[in-house]
Amino acid sequence: MRRAQFTEVVLAHKDRIYTQAYYLLGNRPDAEDVTQEVLLRAWQNFEQIRRPTLGAWLMRVTHNVCIDTLRRQKIRRAVAENRKLEEEAERLPAGGAENDPQRGAEQRELLEHLQEAIRRLPARLRSIIVMRELMDMRYEEISMALDIPLNSVKVYIHRGRRLLRAALGEMTEELEG
């Protein structure tokens, strides 16, 4: 029974764990390692984890394992420079981009600027913005996952969005100018 329940947890949460790790660490191998580490910890603690808070517990553990990984590697920047733009471009909504090379190029360029703007965010803001905007987590989930007050989450999201808007504005001006 435990194995079947755990399999359901893995299927339901592995992509969220991987996404969080990928955006914090910036590369696939590290994100895959973190995903395995988090799932191993979930297996080891499965009986103690309350099911209603399981998602938040997994996100908190993912965040902590990522921070530990960054510390061990002594990496100051949480996202590597060598992202594969093609993988992210596949996530863009369809709308004729594949039939319109100009539009596809514009979407890829916009995505590239957005990724760069996210990379520039301070680590705490970047983590929260990724959870909210890319993983579509609710404020309460983020609060539980990072063990910070709900009002702090709201403030960090506001600051992160403001910094993203400013960074995207600067990048756009550089391109146009």
Coordinates of N, CA, C and O in Angstrom, one line a residue:
M1 N 0.8 -1.2 0.0 CA 0.0 0.0 0.0 C 0.9 1.3 0.0 O 0.6 2.2 -0.7
R2 N 1.9 1.3 0.8 CA 2.8 2.4 0.9 C 3.4 2.7 -0.4 O 3.5 3.8 -0.8
R3 N 3.8 1.6 -1.1 CA 4.5 1.8 -2.4 C 3.5 2.4 -3.4 O 3.9 3.3 -4.2
A4 N 2.3 2.0 -3.5 CA 1.3 2.5 -4.4 C 1.1 4.0 -4.1 O 1.0 4.8 -5.0
Q5 N 0.9 4.4 -2.8 CA 0.7 5.8 -2.4 C 1.9 6.6 -2.8 O 1.8 7.7 -3.3
F6 N 3.1 6.1 -2.6 CA 4.3 6.8 -2.9 C 4.4 7.0 -4.4 O 4.8 8.1 -4.9
T7 N 4.1 6.0 -5.2 CA 4.1 6.1 -6.6 C 3.2 7.2 -7.1 O 3.5 8.0 -8.0
E8 N 2.0 7.4 -6.5 CA 1.1 8.5 -6.8 C 1.7 9.8 -6.5 O 1.6 10.8 -7.3
V9 N 2.4 9.9 -5.4 CA 3.1 11.2 -5.0 C 4.2 11.5 -6.0 O 4.3 12.7 -6.4
V10 N 5.0 10.5 -6.4 CA 6.0 10.8 -7.4 C 5.4 11.3 -8.7 O 5.9 12.3 -9.2
L11 N 4.4 10.6 -9.2 CA 3.8 11.0 -10.4 C 3.2 12.4 -10.3 O 3.2 13.2 -11.3
A12 N 2.6 12.7 -9.2 CA 1.9 14.0 -9.0 C 2.9 15.2 -8.8 O 2.6 16.3 -9.2
H13 N 4.1 14.9 -8.3 CA 5.0 16.0 -7.8 C 6.3 16.1 -8.5 O 7.0 17.1 -8.3
K14 N 6.8 15.1 -9.2 CA 8.1 15.0 -9.7 C 8.4 16.2 -10.7 O 9.5 16.8 -10.6
D15 N 7.5 16.6 -11.5 CA 7.7 17.7 -12.4 C 7.9 19.0 -11.7 O 8.7 19.8 -12.1
R16 N 7.1 19.2 -10.7 CA 7.2 20.5 -9.9 C 8.5 20.5 -9.2 O 9.1 21.6 -9.1
I17 N 9.0 19.4 -8.6 CA 10.3 19.3 -7.9 C 11.4 19.7 -8.9 O 12.2 20.5 -8.7
Y18 N 11.3 19.0 -10.1 CA 12.3 19.2 -11.1 C 12.3 20.7 -11.6 O 13.4 21.3 -11.7
T19 N 11.2 21.2 -11.8 CA 11.1 22.6 -12.3 C 11.7 23.6 -11.3 O 12.5 24.5 -11.7
Q20 N 11.3 23.4 -10.1 CA 11.9 24.3 -9.0 C 13.4 24.1 -9.0 O 14.1 25.1 -8.9
A21 N 13.9 22.9 -9.0 CA 15.3 22.7 -8.9 C 16.0 23.3 -10.2 O 17.1 23.9 -10.1
Y22 N 15.4 23.1 -11.3 CA 16.0 23.6 -12.6 C 16.2 25.1 -12.6 O 17.2 25.6 -12.9
Y23 N 15.1 25.8 -12.1 CA 15.2 27.2 -12.1 C 16.1 27.8 -11.0 O 16.7 28.8 -11.2
L24 N 16.3 27.0 -10.0 CA 17.2 27.5 -8.9 C 18.7 27.1 -9.2 O 19.6 27.9 -8.9
L25 N 18.9 26.0 -9.9 CA 20.3 25.5 -10.1 C 20.7 25.8 -11.6 O 21.9 26.0 -11.8
G26 N 19.8 25.9 -12.5 CA 20.2 26.3 -13.8 C 20.7 25.2 -14.8 O 21.1 25.5 -15.9
N27 N 20.7 24.0 -14.3 CA 21.1 22.9 -15.3 C 20.4 21.6 -15.0 O 20.0 21.3 -13.9
R28 N 20.3 20.8 -16.0 CA 19.5 19.6 -15.9 C 20.1 18.5 -15.0 O 19.4 18.0 -14.2
P29 N 21.4 18.3 -15.1 CA 22.0 17.2 -14.2 C 21.8 17.5 -12.7 O 21.4 16.6 -12.0
D30 N 22.0 18.7 -12.3 CA 21.8 19.1 -10.9 C 20.4 19.0 -10.5 O 20.0 18.6 -9.4
A31 N 19.5 19.5 -11.4 CA 18.0 19.4 -11.1 C 17.6 18.0 -11.0 O 16.7 17.7 -10.2
E32 N 18.1 17.1 -11.9 CA 17.7 15.7 -11.8 C 18.2 15.1 -10.5 O 17.5 14.3 -9.8
D33 N 19.5 15.4 -10.1 CA 20.0 14.9 -8.8 C 19.2 15.4 -7.6 O 18.9 14.6 -6.7
V34 N 18.8 16.7 -7.6 CA 18.0 17.2 -6.5 C 16.6 16.5 -6.5 O 16.1 16.2 -5.4
T35 N 16.0 16.3 -7.7 CA 14.7 15.6 -7.7 C 14.9 14.2 -7.1 O 14.0 13.8 -6.3
Q36 N 15.9 13.5 -7.4 CA 16.1 12.2 -6.8 C 16.3 12.3 -5.3 O 15.7 11.5 -4.6
E37 N 17.1 13.2 -4.9 CA 17.4 13.4 -3.5 C 16.1 13.7 -2.7 O 15.8 13.2 -1.6
V38 N 15.2 14.6 -3.3 CA 14.0 15.0 -2.6 C 13.0 13.8 -2.6 O 12.4 13.6 -1.5
L39 N 12.9 13.1 -3.6 CA 12.1 11.9 -3.6 C 12.6 10.8 -2.7 O 11.8 10.1 -2.0
L40 N 13.9 10.7 -2.5 CA 14.4 9.7 -1.6 C 14.1 10.2 -0.1 O 13.6 9.4 0.7
R41 N 14.2 11.5 0.1 CA 13.8 12.0 1.5 C 12.3 11.8 1.7 O 11.9 11.5 2.8
A42 N 11.5 12.0 0.7 CA 10.1 11.8 0.8 C 9.8 10.3 1.1 O 9.0 10.0 2.0
W43 N 10.5 9.4 0.5 CA 10.3 8.0 0.8 C 10.7 7.7 2.2 O 10.0 6.9 2.9
Q44 N 11.8 8.2 2.6 CA 12.3 7.9 4.0 C 11.4 8.5 5.1 O 11.3 8.0 6.2
N45 N 10.7 9.6 4.8 CA 9.9 10.3 5.7 C 8.4 10.1 5.4 O 7.6 10.9 6.0
F46 N 8.0 9.3 4.5 CA 6.7 9.2 4.0 C 5.6 9.0 5.1 O 4.5 9.6 5.0
E47 N 5.9 8.2 6.1 CA 4.9 7.9 7.1 C 4.7 9.1 8.0 O 3.6 9.3 8.6
Q48 N 5.7 10.0 8.1 CA 5.6 11.2 9.0 C 5.0 12.4 8.4 O 4.6 13.3 9.0
I49 N 4.9 12.4 7.0 CA 4.5 13.6 6.3 C 2.9 13.6 6.3 O 2.3 12.6 5.9
R50 N 2.3 14.7 6.7 CA 0.9 14.8 6.7 C 0.5 15.1 5.2 O 1.1 15.9 4.5
R51 N -0.5 14.3 4.7 CA -0.8 14.4 3.3 C -1.3 15.8 2.9 O -1.0 16.2 1.8
P52 N -2.1 16.6 3.7 CA -2.5 17.9 3.2 C -1.3 18.9 3.0 O -1.4 19.8 2.2
T53 N -0.2 18.6 3.7 CA 0.9 19.5 3.5 C 2.1 18.9 2.7 O 3.1 19.5 2.7
L54 N 1.8 17.8 2.1 CA 2.8 17.1 1.3 C 3.5 18.0 0.2 O 4.7 18.0 0.1
G55 N 2.6 18.7 -0.6 CA 3.2 19.5 -1.6 C 4.1 20.6 -1.1 O 5.2 20.8 -1.6
A56 N 3.7 21.2 0.0 CA 4.5 22.3 0.6 C 5.8 21.7 1.2 O 6.8 22.3 1.0
W57 N 5.7 20.5 1.8 CA 6.8 19.9 2.3 C 7.8 19.6 1.2 O 9.0 19.8 1.4
L58 N 7.4 19.0 0.1 CA 8.3 18.7 -1.0 C 8.9 20.0 -1.6 O 10.1 20.0 -1.9
M59 N 8.2 21.1 -1.7 CA 8.8 22.3 -2.2 C 9.8 22.9 -1.2 O 10.8 23.4 -1.6
R60 N 9.5 22.8 0.1 CA 10.5 23.3 1.1 C 11.8 22.4 1.0 O 12.9 23.0 1.0
V61 N 11.6 21.1 1.0 CA 12.8 20.2 0.9 C 13.6 20.5 -0.4 O 14.8 20.6 -0.4
T62 N 12.8 20.7 -1.5 CA 13.5 21.0 -2.8 C 14.3 22.3 -2.7 O 15.5 22.3 -3.1
H63 N 13.7 23.3 -2.1 CA 14.4 24.5 -1.9 C 15.7 24.4 -1.1 O 16.7 24.8 -1.4
N64 N 15.5 23.7 0.0 CA 16.7 23.4 0.9 C 17.8 22.6 0.3 O 18.9 22.9 0.4
V65 N 17.4 21.6 -0.5 CA 18.4 20.7 -1.1 C 19.1 21.6 -2.2 O 20.3 21.4 -2.4
C66 N 18.4 22.4 -2.9 CA 19.0 23.3 -3.9 C 20.0 24.2 -3.2 O 21.1 24.4 -3.7
I67 N 19.6 24.8 -2.1 CA 20.5 25.7 -1.4 C 21.8 25.0 -1.0 O 22.9 25.5 -1.1
D68 N 21.6 23.8 -0.4 CA 22.7 23.0 0.0 C 23.6 22.6 -1.2 O 24.8 22.7 -1.1
T69 N 23.0 22.3 -2.3 CA 23.8 22.0 -3.5 C 24.6 23.2 -4.0 O 25.8 23.1 -4.3
L70 N 24.0 24.4 -3.9 CA 24.7 25.6 -4.3 C 25.9 25.9 -3.4 O 26.9 26.3 -3.8
R71 N 25.6 25.7 -2.1 CA 26.7 25.9 -1.1 C 27.8 24.9 -1.3 O 29.0 25.3 -1.3
R72 N 27.5 23.7 -1.5 CA 28.6 22.7 -1.7 C 29.4 23.0 -3.0 O 30.6 22.8 -3.0
Q73 N 28.8 23.5 -4.0 CA 29.5 23.8 -5.2 C 30.1 25.2 -5.2 O 30.8 25.6 -6.1
K74 N 29.7 26.0 -4.1 CA 30.2 27.3 -4.0 C 29.8 28.2 -5.2 O 30.6 29.0 -5.7
I75 N 28.6 28.0 -5.7 CA 28.1 28.7 -6.8 C 27.3 29.9 -6.2 O 26.4 29.8 -5.4
R76 N 27.7 31.1 -6.7 CA 27.0 32.3 -6.2 C 25.8 32.6 -7.1 O 24.9 33.2 -6.6
R77 N 25.9 32.3 -8.3 CA 24.7 32.5 -9.2 C 23.9 31.3 -9.2 O 24.4 30.2 -9.5
A78 N 22.6 31.4 -9.0 CA 21.7 30.2 -8.9 C 21.3 29.6 -10.3 O 20.8 28.5 -10.3
V79 N 21.5 30.4 -11.3 CA 21.2 29.9 -12.6 C 22.4 29.9 -13.6 O 23.0 31.0 -13.7
A80 N 22.7 28.9 -14.2 CA 23.8 28.8 -15.1 C 23.6 29.6 -16.4 O 22.4 29.8 -16.8
E81 N 24.6 30.0 -17.1 CA 24.5 30.8 -18.3 C 24.1 29.9 -19.5 O 23.7 30.4 -20.5
N82 N 24.3 28.6 -19.5 CA 24.2 27.8 -20.6 C 22.8 27.1 -20.7 O 22.7 25.9 -20.9
R83 N 21.7 27.9 -20.6 CA 20.4 27.3 -20.7 C 20.1 26.9 -22.2 O 20.6 27.5 -23.1
K84 N 19.3 25.9 -22.3 CA 18.9 25.5 -23.7 C 17.6 26.2 -24.0 O 16.6 25.8 -23.5
L85 N 17.7 27.2 -24.8 CA 16.6 28.0 -25.2 C 15.5 27.2 -25.9 O 14.3 27.4 -25.7
E86 N 15.9 26.2 -26.7 CA 15.0 25.4 -27.4 C 14.0 24.7 -26.5 O 12.8 24.6 -26.8
E87 N 14.5 24.2 -25.4 CA 13.6 23.4 -24.5 C 12.5 24.4 -23.9 O 11.4 24.0 -23.8
E88 N 12.9 25.6 -23.6 CA 12.0 26.5 -23.0 C 11.0 27.0 -24.1 O 9.8 27.3 -23.8
A89 N 11.5 27.2 -25.3 CA 10.6 27.7 -26.4 C 9.5 26.7 -26.7 O 8.4 27.1 -27.1
E90 N 9.7 25.4 -26.4 CA 8.7 24.4 -26.6 C 7.5 24.6 -25.7 O 6.4 24.2 -26.0
R91 N 7.8 25.2 -24.6 CA 6.7 25.5 -23.6 C 5.8 26.6 -24.0 O 4.8 26.8 -23.4
L92 N 6.3 27.5 -24.9 CA 5.5 28.6 -25.3 C 4.2 28.1 -25.9 O 4.1 27.1 -26.6
P93 N 3.1 28.8 -25.7 CA 1.8 28.4 -26.3 C 1.8 28.5 -27.8 O 2.5 29.4 -28.4
A94 N 1.1 27.6 -28.4 CA 1.1 27.6 -29.8 C 0.2 28.7 -30.3 O -0.7 29.2 -29.6
G95 N 0.5 29.2 -31.4 CA -0.3 30.4 -31.9 C 0.2 30.7 -33.3 O 0.2 31.9 -33.7
G96 N 0.7 29.7 -33.9 CA 1.2 30.0 -35.3 C 2.7 30.3 -35.3 O 3.2 30.6 -36.4
A97 N 3.4 30.2 -34.2 CA 4.8 30.5 -34.2 C 5.6 29.6 -35.1 O 6.5 30.0 -35.7
E98 N 5.1 28.3 -35.1 CA 5.8 27.3 -36.0 C 5.6 27.6 -37.4 O 6.4 27.2 -38.3
N99 N 4.5 28.3 -37.8 CA 4.2 28.7 -39.2 C 4.8 30.1 -39.5 O 4.8 30.4 -40.7
D100 N 5.1 30.9 -38.5 CA 5.5 32.2 -38.7 C 6.9 32.4 -38.1 O 7.0 32.6 -36.9
P101 N 8.0 32.3 -38.9 CA 9.3 32.4 -38.4 C 9.6 33.7 -37.6 O 10.3 33.7 -36.6
Q102 N 9.0 34.8 -38.1 CA 9.2 36.1 -37.4 C 8.6 36.0 -36.0 O 9.3 36.4 -35.0
R103 N 7.4 35.5 -35.9 CA 6.8 35.4 -34.6 C 7.5 34.4 -33.7 O 7.7 34.7 -32.5
G104 N 8.0 33.3 -34.2 CA 8.7 32.4 -33.4 C 10.0 33.0 -32.9 O 10.4 32.8 -31.7
A105 N 10.7 33.7 -33.7 CA 11.9 34.4 -33.3 C 11.7 35.4 -32.2 O 12.4 35.5 -31.3
E106 N 10.6 36.2 -32.4 CA 10.2 37.1 -31.3 C 9.9 36.5 -30.0 O 10.3 37.0 -29.0
Q107 N 9.2 35.3 -30.1 CA 8.8 34.6 -28.8 C 10.1 34.1 -28.2 O 10.2 34.1 -27.0
R108 N 11.0 33.5 -29.0 CA 12.3 33.0 -28.4 C 13.1 34.1 -27.8 O 13.7 34.0 -26.7
E109 N 13.1 35.3 -28.4 CA 13.8 36.4 -27.9 C 13.2 36.9 -26.6 O 13.9 37.2 -25.7
L110 N 11.9 37.0 -26.6 CA 11.2 37.4 -25.4 C 11.5 36.4 -24.2 O 11.8 36.8 -23.1
L111 N 11.4 35.1 -24.5 CA 11.7 34.1 -23.5 C 13.2 34.3 -23.0 O 13.4 34.2 -21.8
E112 N 14.1 34.5 -23.9 CA 15.5 34.7 -23.5 C 15.6 35.9 -22.6 O 16.4 35.8 -21.6
H113 N 15.0 37.0 -22.9 CA 15.0 38.2 -22.0 C 14.4 37.9 -20.7 O 14.9 38.3 -19.6
L114 N 13.3 37.2 -20.7 CA 12.6 36.8 -19.4 C 13.6 35.9 -18.6 O 13.7 36.2 -17.4
Q115 N 14.2 35.0 -19.2 CA 15.1 34.1 -18.4 C 16.3 34.9 -17.8 O 16.7 34.7 -16.7
E116 N 16.8 35.8 -18.6 CA 17.9 36.6 -18.1 C 17.4 37.5 -17.0 O 18.1 37.7 -16.0
A117 N 16.2 38.1 -17.1 CA 15.7 38.9 -16.0 C 15.5 38.0 -14.7 O 15.8 38.5 -13.6
I118 N 15.0 36.8 -14.9 CA 14.9 35.9 -13.7 C 16.2 35.6 -13.1 O 16.4 35.6 -11.9
R119 N 17.2 35.4 -14.0 CA 18.6 35.1 -13.5 C 19.1 36.3 -12.6 O 19.9 36.0 -11.7
R120 N 18.8 37.5 -13.0 CA 19.3 38.7 -12.3 C 18.6 38.9 -10.9 O 19.1 39.7 -10.1
L121 N 17.5 38.3 -10.7 CA 16.8 38.5 -9.4 C 17.6 37.9 -8.3 O 18.3 36.9 -8.4
P122 N 17.5 38.5 -7.1 CA 18.2 37.9 -5.9 C 17.6 36.6 -5.7 O 16.4 36.3 -6.0
A123 N 18.4 35.7 -5.1 CA 18.0 34.3 -4.9 C 16.6 34.1 -4.2 O 15.8 33.3 -4.7
R124 N 16.4 34.8 -3.2 CA 15.1 34.7 -2.4 C 13.9 35.1 -3.3 O 12.9 34.4 -3.4
L125 N 14.1 36.2 -4.1 CA 13.0 36.6 -4.9 C 12.8 35.7 -6.1 O 11.7 35.3 -6.5
R126 N 13.9 35.2 -6.7 CA 13.9 34.3 -7.8 C 13.1 33.0 -7.4 O 12.3 32.6 -8.2
S127 N 13.4 32.5 -6.3 CA 12.8 31.2 -5.8 C 11.3 31.5 -5.7 O 10.5 30.6 -6.2
I128 N 10.8 32.5 -5.2 CA 9.4 32.8 -5.0 C 8.7 33.1 -6.3 O 7.6 32.6 -6.6
I129 N 9.4 33.9 -7.2 CA 8.8 34.2 -8.5 C 8.7 32.9 -9.3 O 7.6 32.7 -10.0
V130 N 9.6 32.0 -9.3 CA 9.5 30.8 -10.0 C 8.4 29.9 -9.5 O 7.6 29.4 -10.2
M131 N 8.2 29.9 -8.1 CA 7.1 29.1 -7.6 C 5.8 29.7 -8.0 O 4.9 28.9 -8.3
R132 N 5.7 31.0 -7.9 CA 4.4 31.6 -8.2 C 4.1 31.7 -9.7 O 3.0 31.3 -10.2
E133 N 5.0 32.2 -10.5 CA 4.7 32.5 -11.9 C 4.9 31.3 -12.8 O 4.2 31.2 -13.8
L134 N 5.9 30.5 -12.5 CA 6.2 29.4 -13.4 C 5.5 28.1 -13.0 O 5.2 27.3 -13.8
M135 N 5.4 27.9 -11.7 CA 4.8 26.7 -11.1 C 3.4 26.9 -10.7 O 2.7 26.0 -10.3
D136 N 2.9 28.2 -10.8 CA 1.5 28.5 -10.5 C 1.1 28.1 -9.1 O 0.0 27.6 -8.8
M137 N 2.0 28.2 -8.1 CA 1.7 27.8 -6.7 C 1.0 29.0 -6.1 O 1.2 30.2 -6.4
R138 N 0.0 28.7 -5.2 CA -0.7 29.7 -4.4 C 0.2 30.3 -3.4 O 1.2 29.7 -3.0
Y139 N -0.1 31.5 -3.0 CA 0.7 32.2 -2.0 C 0.8 31.4 -0.7 O 1.9 31.3 -0.1
E140 N -0.2 30.8 -0.3 CA -0.2 29.9 0.9 C 0.8 28.8 0.8 O 1.5 28.4 1.7
E141 N 0.8 28.2 -0.4 CA 1.7 27.0 -0.7 C 3.1 27.5 -0.6 O 4.0 26.8 0.0
I142 N 3.4 28.7 -1.2 CA 4.8 29.2 -1.1 C 5.2 29.5 0.3 O 6.3 29.2 0.7
S143 N 4.3 30.1 1.1 CA 4.5 30.4 2.5 C 4.9 29.1 3.2 O 5.9 29.1 4.0
M144 N 4.1 28.1 3.0 CA 4.4 26.8 3.7 C 5.7 26.2 3.2 O 6.5 25.7 4.0
A145 N 5.9 26.2 1.9 CA 7.1 25.6 1.3 C 8.4 26.2 1.8 O 9.4 25.5 2.1
L146 N 8.4 27.5 2.0 CA 9.6 28.2 2.3 C 9.6 28.6 3.8 O 10.6 29.2 4.3
D147 N 8.5 28.3 4.5 CA 8.4 28.6 5.9 C 8.6 30.1 6.2 O 9.4 30.4 7.1
I148 N 7.9 30.9 5.5 CA 8.0 32.3 5.7 C 6.5 32.8 5.8 O 5.6 32.2 5.2
P149 N 6.3 34.0 6.5 CA 4.9 34.5 6.6 C 4.3 34.8 5.3 O 5.0 35.2 4.3
L150 N 3.0 34.6 5.2 CA 2.2 34.9 4.0 C 2.4 36.3 3.5 O 2.6 36.6 2.3
N151 N 2.4 37.3 4.4 CA 2.7 38.7 4.0 C 4.0 38.9 3.4 O 4.2 39.7 2.5
S152 N 5.0 38.2 3.9 CA 6.4 38.3 3.3 C 6.4 37.7 1.8 O 7.0 38.3 0.9
V153 N 5.6 36.7 1.6 CA 5.5 36.1 0.3 C 4.9 37.1 -0.7 O 5.4 37.4 -1.8
K154 N 3.9 37.8 -0.2 CA 3.2 38.8 -1.0 C 4.2 40.0 -1.4 O 4.2 40.4 -2.5
V155 N 4.9 40.4 -0.4 CA 5.9 41.5 -0.6 C 7.0 41.0 -1.5 O 7.3 41.8 -2.5
Y156 N 7.5 39.8 -1.4 CA 8.6 39.3 -2.2 C 8.1 39.2 -3.7 O 8.8 39.5 -4.6
I157 N 6.8 38.7 -3.9 CA 6.3 38.6 -5.2 C 6.1 40.0 -5.8 O 6.5 40.2 -7.0
H158 N 5.6 40.9 -5.1 CA 5.5 42.3 -5.6 C 6.9 42.9 -6.0 O 7.0 43.4 -7.1
R159 N 7.9 42.7 -5.1 CA 9.2 43.2 -5.4 C 9.8 42.5 -6.6 O 10.4 43.1 -7.5
G160 N 9.6 41.2 -6.7 CA 10.2 40.4 -7.8 C 9.6 40.8 -9.1 O 10.2 41.0 -10.1
R161 N 8.2 41.0 -9.1 CA 7.6 41.4 -10.4 C 8.0 42.8 -10.8 O 8.2 43.1 -12.0
R162 N 8.2 43.7 -9.8 CA 8.7 45.0 -10.1 C 10.1 45.0 -10.7 O 10.3 45.7 -11.7
L163 N 10.9 44.2 -10.1 CA 12.3 44.1 -10.7 C 12.3 43.4 -12.1 O 13.1 43.8 -12.9
L164 N 11.4 42.4 -12.3 CA 11.3 41.8 -13.6 C 10.9 42.8 -14.6 O 11.4 42.9 -15.7
R165 N 9.8 43.6 -14.3 CA 9.4 44.6 -15.2 C 10.5 45.6 -15.6 O 10.7 46.0 -16.8
A166 N 11.2 46.1 -14.6 CA 12.3 47.0 -14.8 C 13.4 46.4 -15.7 O 13.9 47.0 -16.6
A167 N 13.8 45.2 -15.4 CA 14.8 44.5 -16.1 C 14.4 44.3 -17.6 O 15.2 44.5 -18.5
L168 N 13.2 43.8 -17.8 CA 12.7 43.6 -19.1 C 12.6 44.9 -19.9 O 12.9 45.0 -21.1
G169 N 12.2 46.0 -19.2 CA 12.2 47.3 -19.8 C 13.6 47.8 -20.3 O 13.8 48.3 -21.4
E170 N 14.6 47.5 -19.4 CA 16.0 47.9 -19.7 C 16.5 47.1 -20.9 O 17.1 47.6 -21.8
M171 N 16.2 45.8 -20.9 CA 16.6 44.9 -22.0 C 16.0 45.4 -23.3 O 16.6 45.4 -24.4
T172 N 14.7 45.7 -23.3 CA 14.0 46.1 -24.5 C 14.6 47.4 -25.0 O 14.8 47.6 -26.2
E173 N 14.9 48.4 -24.1 CA 15.5 49.6 -24.5 C 16.8 49.4 -25.2 O 17.2 50.1 -26.2
E174 N 17.6 48.5 -24.6 CA 19.0 48.2 -25.2 C 18.8 47.7 -26.6 O 19.6 48.0 -27.5
L175 N 17.8 46.8 -26.8 CA 17.6 46.3 -28.2 C 17.2 47.3 -29.2 O 17.6 47.3 -30.3
E176 N 16.3 48.2 -28.7 CA 15.7 49.2 -29.6 C 16.7 50.3 -29.9 O 16.7 50.9 -30.9
G177 N 17.6 50.6 -28.9 CA 18.5 51.7 -29.0 C 19.7 51.4 -29.6 O 20.1 51.0 -30.6

